[in-house]
Amino acid sequence: MIETANAEPEYDDAAIRFLEALWGDGYLSPGGPDEVDRVVEGLSLEGKTILDLGCGAGGITLDLVARHGAAHATGFDVERPVIETARRKAAAQGLQHRVSFVQAPPGLLPFTDASFDVVFSKDALLHVRDKDALFAEVFRVLKLGGVFAASNWMISHDGEPSADMKAYLAAEGLSFAMASPARYAEAMRRAGFRDISVRDRNAWYREVAREERARLKGPLYQALAAAVGGGYVDKNIRTWEAMQKVLDSGEHRPTHLRGWKPVG
């Protein structure tokens, strides 16, 4: 069973508007289309069926068909507000015949065995506590020879978080269940993945987060305060300041993952 720490919606309309202002239409994680391109670098998605696991507001799911040529992309998320937003965006872009969005409570993935050529995820897996169950399900829904490609926020170790990391997690107030890159890779191996690769992205996001905080305090502040309230923006500025400490220390490790389901 795949479980999150809290099945109640954490990404409501205010959160969606706030994060899209930082990261782009339909994007609830950093880097926009350029970072998605890096996650799938070297993979041909043309004509493939793709599951976007933890799809959020659907921007990436739509890009996987519009920019990368996937035959069909299915976005899955446990939260209803983001799925409703994603469906509206698909209709607005005229892509509803090439994408579908599925919302279901935490648990086993609601897809049959060997349904997808590719399982993609962008900074969503940190909400899942049981990494072994997670990758067993990802492996199950992949076709033979299929690939898992993801980015995720991780912690550099699996021991007790530092005081700064605890302060950051408290500031986020979200159901983060961080684990180390080594823990993720081990869960992938246990599930049966081969040719596993791990790519550290701390240096990249360390600088991007600094720029994001500057934008929040400067050019974005007034527009965001008008949209979601000054208190909401101020809270997030404090969260970014707490996050910057653990990015600079190296304890916060955004990381790319890739692995293949063997043929036979």
CSV table of C-alpha atoms in Angstrom, one decimal:
chain,number,residue,atom,x,y,z
A,1,MET,CA,0.0,0.0,0.0
A,2,ILE,CA,1.3,3.4,-0.9
A,3,GLU,CA,0.4,5.9,1.8
A,4,THR,CA,1.0,9.6,2.4
A,5,ALA,CA,1.2,11.1,5.8
A,6,ASN,CA,-2.0,13.1,5.2
A,7,ALA,CA,-4.6,12.5,2.5
A,8,GLU,CA,-6.2,15.9,3.0
A,9,PRO,CA,-5.4,18.4,0.2
A,10,GLU,CA,-2.2,20.3,0.8
A,11,TYR,CA,-2.1,22.1,-2.5
A,12,ASP,CA,-5.3,24.3,-2.6
A,13,ASP,CA,-6.1,27.1,-5.0
A,14,ALA,CA,-3.9,29.5,-3.2
A,15,ALA,CA,-0.9,27.2,-3.2
A,16,ILE,CA,-1.4,26.5,-6.9
A,17,ARG,CA,-1.6,30.2,-7.8
A,18,PHE,CA,1.5,30.9,-5.6
A,19,LEU,CA,3.7,28.1,-7.0
A,20,GLU,CA,2.6,28.8,-10.6
A,21,ALA,CA,3.7,32.4,-10.2
A,22,LEU,CA,7.2,31.1,-9.3
A,23,TRP,CA,7.5,28.1,-11.6
A,24,GLY,CA,5.2,28.5,-14.6
A,25,ASP,CA,1.7,27.6,-15.7
A,26,GLY,CA,0.7,24.2,-14.4
A,27,TYR,CA,4.1,23.7,-12.6
A,28,LEU,CA,4.2,23.1,-8.8
A,29,SER,CA,7.9,22.3,-8.6
A,30,PRO,CA,11.0,24.2,-9.7
A,31,GLY,CA,12.8,24.4,-13.0
A,32,GLY,CA,9.9,24.5,-15.4
A,33,PRO,CA,10.1,22.8,-18.8
A,34,ASP,CA,14.0,23.0,-18.8
A,35,GLU,CA,14.3,20.8,-15.8
A,36,VAL,CA,11.8,18.3,-17.2
A,37,ASP,CA,14.0,18.1,-20.3
A,38,ARG,CA,16.9,17.3,-18.1
A,39,VAL,CA,15.0,14.5,-16.2
A,40,VAL,CA,14.2,12.8,-19.6
A,41,GLU,CA,17.4,13.7,-21.3
A,42,GLY,CA,18.4,11.0,-23.8
A,43,LEU,CA,15.0,9.2,-23.7
A,44,SER,CA,12.7,9.1,-26.7
A,45,LEU,CA,9.2,9.7,-25.6
A,46,GLU,CA,7.7,9.9,-29.1
A,47,GLY,CA,4.7,7.7,-29.3
A,48,LYS,CA,5.0,6.4,-25.8
A,49,THR,CA,2.4,6.0,-23.0
A,50,ILE,CA,3.4,7.8,-19.9
A,51,LEU,CA,2.3,8.0,-16.3
A,52,ASP,CA,3.0,11.3,-14.6
A,53,LEU,CA,3.0,10.2,-10.9
A,54,GLY,CA,2.1,13.1,-8.6
A,55,CYS,CA,1.1,15.2,-11.5
A,56,GLY,CA,0.0,18.3,-9.6
A,57,ALA,CA,-1.7,20.9,-11.7
A,58,GLY,CA,-0.8,19.1,-14.9
A,59,GLY,CA,1.7,21.4,-16.6
A,60,ILE,CA,4.3,18.6,-17.0
A,61,THR,CA,1.7,16.0,-18.1
A,62,LEU,CA,0.6,18.4,-20.9
A,63,ASP,CA,4.2,19.1,-21.9
A,64,LEU,CA,5.0,15.4,-22.2
A,65,VAL,CA,2.6,15.2,-25.1
A,66,ALA,CA,2.8,18.7,-26.5
A,67,ARG,CA,6.6,19.1,-26.3
A,68,HIS,CA,7.9,15.5,-26.1
A,69,GLY,CA,5.5,13.8,-28.5
A,70,ALA,CA,4.1,11.2,-26.1
A,71,ALA,CA,1.1,9.3,-27.6
A,72,HIS,CA,-0.8,9.6,-24.3
A,73,ALA,CA,0.0,10.8,-20.8
A,74,THR,CA,-1.9,10.0,-17.7
A,75,GLY,CA,-1.5,12.3,-14.8
A,76,PHE,CA,-2.2,10.8,-11.3
A,77,ASP,CA,-2.5,12.6,-8.0
A,78,VAL,CA,-4.2,12.0,-4.7
A,79,GLU,CA,-5.4,15.6,-4.4
A,80,ARG,CA,-8.7,16.7,-6.0
A,81,PRO,CA,-7.9,20.5,-6.4
A,82,VAL,CA,-4.8,19.9,-8.5
A,83,ILE,CA,-6.5,17.3,-10.7
A,84,GLU,CA,-9.5,19.6,-11.3
A,85,THR,CA,-7.0,22.4,-12.3
A,86,ALA,CA,-5.2,20.0,-14.6
A,87,ARG,CA,-8.3,19.0,-16.4
A,88,ARG,CA,-9.3,22.6,-17.1
A,89,LYS,CA,-5.8,23.2,-18.5
A,90,ALA,CA,-6.0,20.2,-20.8
A,91,ALA,CA,-9.4,21.4,-22.1
A,92,ALA,CA,-8.1,24.9,-22.6
A,93,GLN,CA,-5.1,23.6,-24.6
A,94,GLY,CA,-7.3,21.2,-26.6
A,95,LEU,CA,-5.3,18.2,-25.4
A,96,GLN,CA,-7.9,16.3,-23.6
A,97,HIS,CA,-7.9,13.5,-26.2
A,98,ARG,CA,-4.2,12.9,-25.5
A,99,VAL,CA,-4.1,13.2,-21.7
A,100,SER,CA,-6.2,11.9,-18.8
A,101,PHE,CA,-6.1,12.8,-15.2
A,102,VAL,CA,-6.9,10.4,-12.4
A,103,GLN,CA,-7.5,11.3,-8.8
A,104,ALA,CA,-7.6,8.5,-6.2
A,105,PRO,CA,-6.9,8.2,-2.5
A,106,PRO,CA,-3.5,6.9,-1.3
A,107,GLY,CA,-3.1,3.2,-1.9
A,108,LEU,CA,-2.2,0.9,-4.7
A,109,LEU,CA,-2.0,2.6,-8.1
A,110,PRO,CA,-5.4,2.3,-10.0
A,111,PHE,CA,-3.8,0.9,-13.1
A,112,THR,CA,-3.3,-2.6,-14.5
A,113,ASP,CA,0.0,-4.3,-14.8
A,114,ALA,CA,2.3,-3.3,-17.6
A,115,SER,CA,0.2,-0.2,-18.6
A,116,PHE,CA,2.9,2.3,-19.4
A,117,ASP,CA,6.2,2.6,-21.4
A,118,VAL,CA,7.4,5.4,-19.0
A,119,VAL,CA,6.7,6.4,-15.4
A,120,PHE,CA,7.7,10.0,-14.8
A,121,SER,CA,7.6,12.0,-11.5
A,122,LYS,CA,8.7,15.5,-10.6
A,123,ASP,CA,9.3,16.3,-6.9
A,124,ALA,CA,6.2,14.3,-5.7
A,125,LEU,CA,7.6,11.1,-4.3
A,126,LEU,CA,8.8,12.7,-1.1
A,127,HIS,CA,5.2,12.6,0.1
A,128,VAL,CA,5.2,8.8,0.1
A,129,ARG,CA,6.5,7.2,3.3
A,130,ASP,CA,6.9,3.6,2.1
A,131,LYS,CA,9.5,3.8,-0.6
A,132,ASP,CA,9.6,0.0,-1.1
A,133,ALA,CA,5.8,-0.2,-1.7
A,134,LEU,CA,6.1,2.9,-4.0
A,135,PHE,CA,8.7,1.3,-6.3
A,136,ALA,CA,7.0,-2.1,-6.3
A,137,GLU,CA,3.9,-0.3,-7.7
A,138,VAL,CA,5.9,1.7,-10.2
A,139,PHE,CA,7.6,-1.5,-11.4
A,140,ARG,CA,4.3,-3.3,-11.7
A,141,VAL,CA,2.6,-0.7,-13.9
A,142,LEU,CA,5.7,-0.4,-16.3
A,143,LYS,CA,5.9,-2.5,-19.4
A,144,LEU,CA,8.9,-4.8,-19.9
A,145,GLY,CA,11.7,-2.6,-21.0
A,146,GLY,CA,10.0,0.4,-19.6
A,147,VAL,CA,11.8,3.3,-17.8
A,148,PHE,CA,11.3,5.2,-14.6
A,149,ALA,CA,12.6,8.8,-14.8
A,150,ALA,CA,12.1,11.2,-11.9
A,151,SER,CA,13.3,14.2,-9.9
A,152,ASN,CA,12.7,14.3,-6.2
A,153,TRP,CA,13.6,16.2,-3.1
A,154,MET,CA,15.8,14.2,-0.8
A,155,ILE,CA,17.8,14.4,2.4
A,156,SER,CA,21.6,13.6,2.3
A,157,HIS,CA,21.2,10.8,5.0
A,158,ASP,CA,18.7,8.6,6.7
A,159,GLY,CA,19.6,9.6,10.3
A,160,GLU,CA,18.1,12.2,12.6
A,161,PRO,CA,17.5,15.5,10.6
A,162,SER,CA,19.6,18.4,11.8
A,163,ALA,CA,17.9,21.3,13.7
A,164,ASP,CA,18.0,23.3,10.5
A,165,MET,CA,16.2,20.6,8.5
A,166,LYS,CA,13.6,20.2,11.2
A,167,ALA,CA,13.0,23.9,11.1
A,168,TYR,CA,12.6,23.8,7.4
A,169,LEU,CA,10.2,20.8,7.4
A,170,ALA,CA,8.1,22.6,10.1
A,171,ALA,CA,8.1,25.8,8.0
A,172,GLU,CA,6.8,23.8,5.0
A,173,GLY,CA,4.1,22.1,7.0
A,174,LEU,CA,3.6,19.5,4.4
A,175,SER,CA,3.6,15.7,4.5
A,176,PHE,CA,7.3,15.4,3.5
A,177,ALA,CA,8.8,11.9,4.1
A,178,MET,CA,12.3,12.6,2.9
A,179,ALA,CA,14.9,9.8,2.4
A,180,SER,CA,18.4,9.7,1.0
A,181,PRO,CA,19.4,9.0,-2.6
A,182,ALA,CA,20.9,5.7,-1.4
A,183,ARG,CA,17.6,4.7,0.2
A,184,TYR,CA,15.7,5.4,-3.0
A,185,ALA,CA,18.2,3.5,-5.1
A,186,GLU,CA,18.0,0.5,-2.8
A,187,ALA,CA,14.2,0.5,-3.0
A,188,MET,CA,14.4,0.6,-6.8
A,189,ARG,CA,16.8,-2.4,-6.7
A,190,ARG,CA,14.5,-4.3,-4.4
A,191,ALA,CA,11.6,-3.7,-6.8
A,192,GLY,CA,13.6,-5.2,-9.7
A,193,PHE,CA,14.9,-2.1,-11.5
A,194,ARG,CA,18.3,-2.3,-13.3
A,195,ASP,CA,20.8,0.2,-14.7
A,196,ILE,CA,19.8,2.6,-11.9
A,197,SER,CA,21.3,6.1,-12.1
A,198,VAL,CA,21.3,8.9,-9.5
A,199,ARG,CA,22.2,12.5,-10.4
A,200,ASP,CA,22.6,15.1,-7.7
A,201,ARG,CA,20.9,18.5,-8.4
A,202,ASN,CA,21.8,20.4,-5.1
A,203,ALA,CA,24.2,22.8,-6.8
A,204,TRP,CA,21.6,23.8,-9.4
A,205,TYR,CA,18.7,24.3,-7.0
A,206,ARG,CA,20.8,26.0,-4.3
A,207,GLU,CA,21.3,28.9,-6.7
A,208,VAL,CA,17.8,28.8,-8.2
A,209,ALA,CA,16.2,28.9,-4.7
A,210,ARG,CA,18.2,32.0,-3.9
A,211,GLU,CA,16.8,33.6,-7.0
A,212,GLU,CA,13.3,32.5,-6.1
A,213,ARG,CA,13.5,34.1,-2.7
A,214,ALA,CA,14.7,37.3,-4.2
A,215,ARG,CA,11.8,37.4,-6.6
A,216,LEU,CA,9.4,36.7,-3.8
A,217,LYS,CA,10.8,39.6,-1.8
A,218,GLY,CA,11.0,41.9,-4.8
A,219,PRO,CA,9.2,41.8,-8.2
A,220,LEU,CA,6.6,39.2,-7.4
A,221,TYR,CA,5.6,40.4,-3.9
A,222,GLN,CA,2.9,42.8,-4.7
A,223,ALA,CA,1.1,40.8,-7.3
A,224,LEU,CA,1.2,37.6,-5.1
A,225,ALA,CA,0.1,39.5,-2.0
A,226,ALA,CA,-2.9,40.8,-4.0
A,227,ALA,CA,-3.7,37.2,-5.2
A,228,VAL,CA,-3.2,35.2,-2.0
A,229,GLY,CA,-2.5,37.7,0.8
A,230,GLY,CA,0.6,39.3,2.2
A,231,GLY,CA,0.7,36.9,5.2
A,232,TYR,CA,0.8,33.9,2.8
A,233,VAL,CA,3.7,35.4,0.9
A,234,ASP,CA,5.6,36.3,4.0
A,235,LYS,CA,5.2,32.8,5.4
A,236,ASN,CA,6.6,31.4,2.2
A,237,ILE,CA,9.5,33.8,2.2
A,238,ARG,CA,10.4,32.5,5.7
A,239,THR,CA,10.1,28.9,4.3
A,240,TRP,CA,12.5,29.7,1.5
A,241,GLU,CA,14.9,31.2,4.0
A,242,ALA,CA,14.8,28.0,6.1
A,243,MET,CA,15.2,25.9,2.9
A,244,GLN,CA,18.2,27.9,1.8
A,245,LYS,CA,20.1,26.9,4.9
A,246,VAL,CA,19.7,23.2,4.3
A,247,LEU,CA,20.4,23.6,0.6
A,248,ASP,CA,23.6,25.5,1.4
A,249,SER,CA,24.6,22.9,4.0
A,250,GLY,CA,24.0,20.1,1.5
A,251,GLU,CA,21.4,18.3,3.7
A,252,HIS,CA,18.6,19.0,1.2
A,253,ARG,CA,19.5,17.1,-2.0
A,254,PRO,CA,17.2,17.5,-5.0
A,255,THR,CA,18.1,14.4,-7.1
A,256,HIS,CA,17.3,12.8,-10.5
A,257,LEU,CA,16.6,9.1,-10.6
A,258,ARG,CA,16.4,6.7,-13.5
A,259,GLY,CA,16.0,2.9,-13.8
A,260,TRP,CA,14.8,0.3,-16.2
A,261,LYS,CA,12.4,-2.7,-15.9
A,262,PRO,CA,14.3,-5.6,-17.5
A,263,VAL,CA,12.9,-7.3,-20.6
A,264,GLY,CA,12.0,-10.8,-19.4
